[in-house]
XYZ file of C-alpha atoms in Angstrom:
298
model
C 45.605 -25.543 -264.424
C 44.891 -23.570 -261.250
C 44.085 -25.142 -257.900
C 40.449 -24.930 -256.798
C 39.448 -24.953 -253.129
C 35.895 -25.715 -252.071
C 36.536 -25.569 -248.318
C 38.618 -22.434 -247.872
C 37.208 -21.896 -244.363
C 37.241 -25.554 -243.410
C 34.075 -27.504 -242.767
C 32.068 -24.554 -241.481
C 30.716 -23.571 -244.924
C 29.514 -27.058 -246.006
C 28.014 -27.747 -242.576
C 26.251 -24.374 -242.499
C 25.087 -24.868 -246.093
C 23.652 -28.298 -245.246
C 21.933 -26.878 -242.151
C 20.268 -24.132 -244.206
C 19.205 -26.674 -246.832
C 17.600 -28.890 -244.184
C 15.910 -25.873 -242.575
C 14.466 -24.664 -245.867
C 13.266 -28.142 -246.845
C 11.706 -28.642 -243.410
C 9.759 -25.395 -243.655
C 8.797 -26.177 -247.239
C 7.415 -29.583 -246.309
C 5.443 -28.060 -243.441
C 3.971 -25.413 -245.760
C 3.179 -28.053 -248.394
C 1.415 -30.184 -245.777
C -0.753 -27.230 -244.781
C -1.504 -26.457 -248.409
C -2.415 -30.103 -248.976
C -4.998 -30.034 -246.186
C -6.207 -26.447 -246.469
C -9.597 -25.649 -247.923
C -8.664 -21.967 -248.127
C -5.286 -20.345 -248.678
C -3.808 -23.320 -250.549
C -2.001 -21.087 -253.047
C -0.392 -19.041 -250.271
C 0.959 -22.136 -248.544
C 2.381 -23.553 -251.775
C 4.037 -20.220 -252.573
C 5.546 -20.264 -249.094
C 6.771 -23.812 -249.695
C 8.395 -22.730 -252.976
C 10.144 -19.827 -251.252
C 11.339 -22.037 -248.413
C 12.598 -24.938 -250.546
C 13.765 -22.995 -253.602
C 15.017 -19.916 -251.790
C 16.438 -21.160 -248.499
C 16.834 -24.878 -249.101
C 18.539 -24.574 -252.514
C 19.680 -21.053 -253.373
C 20.911 -19.936 -249.940
C 22.604 -23.311 -249.502
C 24.337 -22.849 -252.874
C 25.811 -19.456 -252.103
C 26.777 -20.265 -248.535
C 28.813 -23.105 -250.005
C 30.222 -20.622 -252.542
C 31.606 -18.522 -249.690
C 34.154 -21.288 -249.171
C 35.044 -21.458 -252.865
C 38.282 -19.926 -254.113
C 40.718 -20.269 -256.994
C 44.386 -19.978 -256.196
C 45.886 -16.901 -257.785
C 42.542 -15.605 -259.124
C 40.072 -12.981 -257.964
C 36.366 -13.804 -257.804
C 33.455 -11.384 -257.993
C 29.710 -11.788 -258.675
C 27.311 -10.236 -261.168
C 24.385 -8.899 -259.079
C 21.524 -9.189 -261.656
C 22.477 -12.742 -262.628
C 22.759 -13.737 -258.973
C 19.256 -12.415 -258.254
C 17.962 -14.123 -261.403
C 19.313 -17.462 -260.174
C 17.426 -17.008 -256.880
C 14.163 -16.240 -258.673
C 14.707 -19.223 -260.980
C 15.068 -21.600 -258.043
C 11.833 -20.458 -256.403
C 9.822 -20.397 -259.643
C 10.759 -23.907 -260.811
C 10.129 -25.406 -257.372
C 6.754 -23.632 -257.309
C 5.859 -25.079 -260.714
C 6.659 -28.568 -259.480
C 4.622 -28.080 -256.288
C 1.548 -26.848 -258.154
C 1.792 -29.760 -260.592
C 1.729 -32.478 -257.939
C -0.182 -30.987 -254.995
C -3.744 -31.667 -256.040
C -6.541 -33.881 -254.691
C -5.636 -36.841 -256.938
C -1.914 -36.678 -257.849
C -0.611 -38.911 -260.622
C 2.754 -40.515 -261.237
C 3.002 -38.654 -264.532
C 2.555 -35.272 -262.847
C 5.120 -36.235 -260.199
C 7.761 -37.207 -262.756
C 6.956 -34.223 -264.972
C 7.008 -31.730 -262.120
C 10.188 -33.243 -260.676
C 11.927 -33.116 -264.049
C 11.008 -29.474 -264.574
C 12.084 -28.576 -261.042
C 15.332 -30.563 -261.322
C 16.371 -29.025 -264.617
C 15.429 -25.629 -263.208
C 17.587 -26.225 -260.137
C 20.456 -27.198 -262.422
C 19.864 -24.017 -264.413
C 19.934 -22.031 -261.177
C 23.215 -23.660 -260.181
C 25.020 -22.981 -263.428
C 23.469 -19.517 -263.748
C 24.947 -18.775 -260.345
C 28.275 -20.121 -261.549
C 28.043 -17.985 -264.682
C 27.374 -14.979 -262.425
C 30.780 -15.637 -260.860
C 33.345 -13.510 -262.668
C 37.006 -14.379 -262.279
C 40.396 -13.521 -263.720
C 40.772 -17.253 -264.404
C 39.215 -19.069 -267.354
C 36.642 -21.618 -266.200
C 35.632 -24.805 -268.051
C 33.379 -27.739 -267.144
C 33.509 -31.501 -267.571
C 30.412 -32.413 -269.612
C 30.052 -35.881 -268.033
C 30.050 -34.542 -264.472
C 27.671 -31.751 -265.459
C 25.246 -34.358 -266.821
C 25.584 -36.365 -263.620
C 24.793 -33.283 -261.523
C 21.648 -32.639 -263.589
C 20.537 -36.252 -263.118
C 21.051 -35.873 -259.363
C 19.043 -32.634 -259.434
C 16.119 -34.277 -261.266
C 16.072 -37.324 -258.973
C 16.355 -35.117 -255.888
C 13.474 -32.943 -257.106
C 11.229 -35.954 -257.767
C 11.994 -37.310 -254.304
C 11.376 -33.893 -252.746
C 7.988 -33.535 -254.460
C 7.095 -37.085 -253.439
C 7.884 -36.156 -249.844
C 5.494 -33.196 -250.071
C 2.730 -35.673 -250.950
C 3.456 -38.647 -248.730
C 5.160 -37.356 -245.574
C 2.864 -37.143 -242.567
C 3.994 -36.309 -239.045
C 6.736 -34.070 -237.681
C 9.364 -36.777 -237.129
C 8.858 -38.106 -240.650
C 9.169 -34.548 -241.970
C 12.499 -34.100 -240.189
C 13.796 -37.354 -241.684
C 12.662 -36.290 -245.152
C 14.354 -32.910 -244.724
C 17.651 -34.556 -243.777
C 17.491 -36.703 -246.921
C 16.594 -33.718 -249.092
C 19.502 -31.748 -247.608
C 21.913 -34.516 -248.565
C 20.527 -34.590 -252.116
C 20.694 -30.813 -252.618
C 24.178 -30.517 -251.117
C 25.384 -33.509 -253.121
C 24.083 -31.968 -256.332
C 25.918 -28.711 -255.596
C 29.299 -30.249 -254.878
C 28.942 -32.642 -257.816
C 28.406 -29.652 -260.090
C 31.360 -27.861 -258.504
C 33.568 -30.914 -259.120
C 32.953 -30.441 -262.856
C 34.726 -27.057 -262.792
C 38.280 -26.572 -263.981
C 40.197 -23.288 -263.824
C 42.973 -22.183 -266.142
C 45.077 -19.014 -266.149
C 43.183 -16.231 -267.900
C 44.268 -13.292 -269.976
C 42.169 -10.572 -268.402
C 43.630 -7.113 -268.410
C 42.172 -6.064 -265.051
C 40.026 -7.191 -262.122
C 36.580 -8.567 -263.022
C 33.492 -6.424 -262.645
C 30.893 -7.129 -259.999
C 30.601 -7.293 -256.231
C 32.675 -9.286 -253.797
C 31.319 -12.365 -252.123
C 30.751 -10.784 -248.727
C 29.469 -7.518 -250.217
C 26.746 -9.290 -252.195
C 26.044 -12.594 -250.523
C 25.991 -11.450 -246.909
C 23.025 -9.035 -247.408
C 21.171 -11.513 -249.623
C 21.652 -14.347 -247.167
C 20.564 -12.016 -244.353
C 17.341 -11.098 -246.166
C 16.686 -14.765 -246.967
C 17.190 -15.664 -243.317
C 14.659 -13.024 -242.262
C 12.123 -14.369 -244.763
C 12.804 -17.879 -243.478
C 12.152 -16.771 -239.907
C 8.854 -15.156 -240.945
C 7.772 -18.366 -242.657
C 8.837 -20.310 -239.564
C 6.725 -18.067 -237.332
C 3.671 -18.426 -239.584
C 4.080 -22.194 -239.664
C 4.514 -22.355 -235.891
C 1.346 -20.363 -235.302
C -0.694 -22.596 -237.595
C -1.524 -26.142 -236.595
C -2.876 -28.872 -238.800
C -6.176 -29.999 -237.350
C -8.011 -33.110 -238.451
C -5.386 -34.045 -241.013
C -6.953 -36.117 -243.736
C -5.567 -39.349 -245.093
C -2.873 -39.029 -247.733
C -4.273 -39.085 -251.284
C -3.656 -42.148 -253.366
C -1.310 -41.664 -256.307
C -2.468 -42.992 -259.675
C -0.409 -43.778 -262.750
C -2.300 -41.278 -264.924
C -5.561 -39.406 -264.717
C -7.203 -42.169 -266.787
C -6.610 -44.690 -264.023
C -8.480 -42.655 -261.441
C -11.850 -44.102 -260.468
C -14.701 -42.149 -261.946
C -17.640 -41.250 -259.834
C -20.713 -43.204 -260.842
C -24.112 -41.643 -260.760
C -26.036 -43.261 -257.952
C -29.793 -43.500 -258.737
C -32.092 -42.195 -256.047
C -33.596 -44.876 -253.829
C -36.947 -46.222 -254.993
C -39.976 -45.123 -253.058
C -41.516 -47.974 -251.084
C -44.878 -49.253 -252.299
C -47.805 -48.042 -250.259
C -49.094 -50.537 -247.782
C -52.555 -51.960 -248.499
C -55.351 -50.494 -246.481
C -56.933 -53.144 -244.353
C -60.483 -53.123 -243.167
C -60.521 -52.337 -239.522
C -62.612 -54.523 -237.322
C -65.073 -52.798 -235.037
C -63.593 -52.186 -231.636
C -65.653 -53.280 -228.644
C -65.319 -50.801 -225.839
C -65.785 -51.883 -222.273
C -66.176 -49.781 -219.245
C -64.839 -50.785 -215.962
C -65.071 -49.460 -212.522
C -63.386 -50.201 -209.318
C -65.340 -51.828 -206.551
C -64.242 -52.887 -203.139
C -64.941 -56.102 -201.464
C -66.921 -56.376 -198.323
C -63.941 -55.695 -196.145
C -62.998 -52.686 -198.258
C -59.354 -53.693 -198.269
C -58.652 -54.625 -201.873
C -60.248 -53.133 -204.948
C -61.490 -55.417 -207.598
C -62.519 -54.760 -211.152
C -66.085 -54.969 -212.221
C -66.478 -55.197 -215.973
C -69.864 -54.442 -217.513
């Protein structure tokens, strides 16, 4: 069995990976909050949230951590189409989860369903990215640890989608992003712990691109997209943020609107006979001294 190193450059790769995960989750939560309160452009904000969380928070984090991965005595290269497919997978499954739960009356069923789909999709992204890694060594996985990593991915996705619904306020969003970063990073390194490398029987070097040749441009493009999303979020403020929607168990448990009958017209008042009005005329007269007027009524 060959030795596997996850921190070939020390702690800089896991710290940088965690920072990018927190940044992507923070932007995603901000976009989701704007989509939750927007009357127009809701789809655009949710797509931005999917790109931020799935692209920067998950995929970029994954491959930054992979920069510190090495196998002793083996060469590692990456398949470009599969690597791009893993990035698209991450953004699509996160987008599906966001669209399932971000609606006026979210339900617990939609939250669990969307989180499960997103979590299994994130796990698929992770192992698709690992399959895109070509090496002269033979790689195998521990099935129990793989299952554990998928469970972590599903739970982390459910929690992340719950945060997009319930988090309100910038400080609370930062706290939620820190928790999401721990969950995403923990899922990655749990999945990496399932890997075992054995000496291979390859005749030559593997096909594909080197880590820096492929990942550096992709991470650079992702960083530019992240900065554009950050600028758009910074220029947009949430005004008159509404109260957070209540989550119901299923759609059946939601209160149905009852038809309110129009108010009854009041009964006309009875017409009363008017009594004849006696008019009086009055004039002002002065007393003998002419100092004070007094009324003289005819």
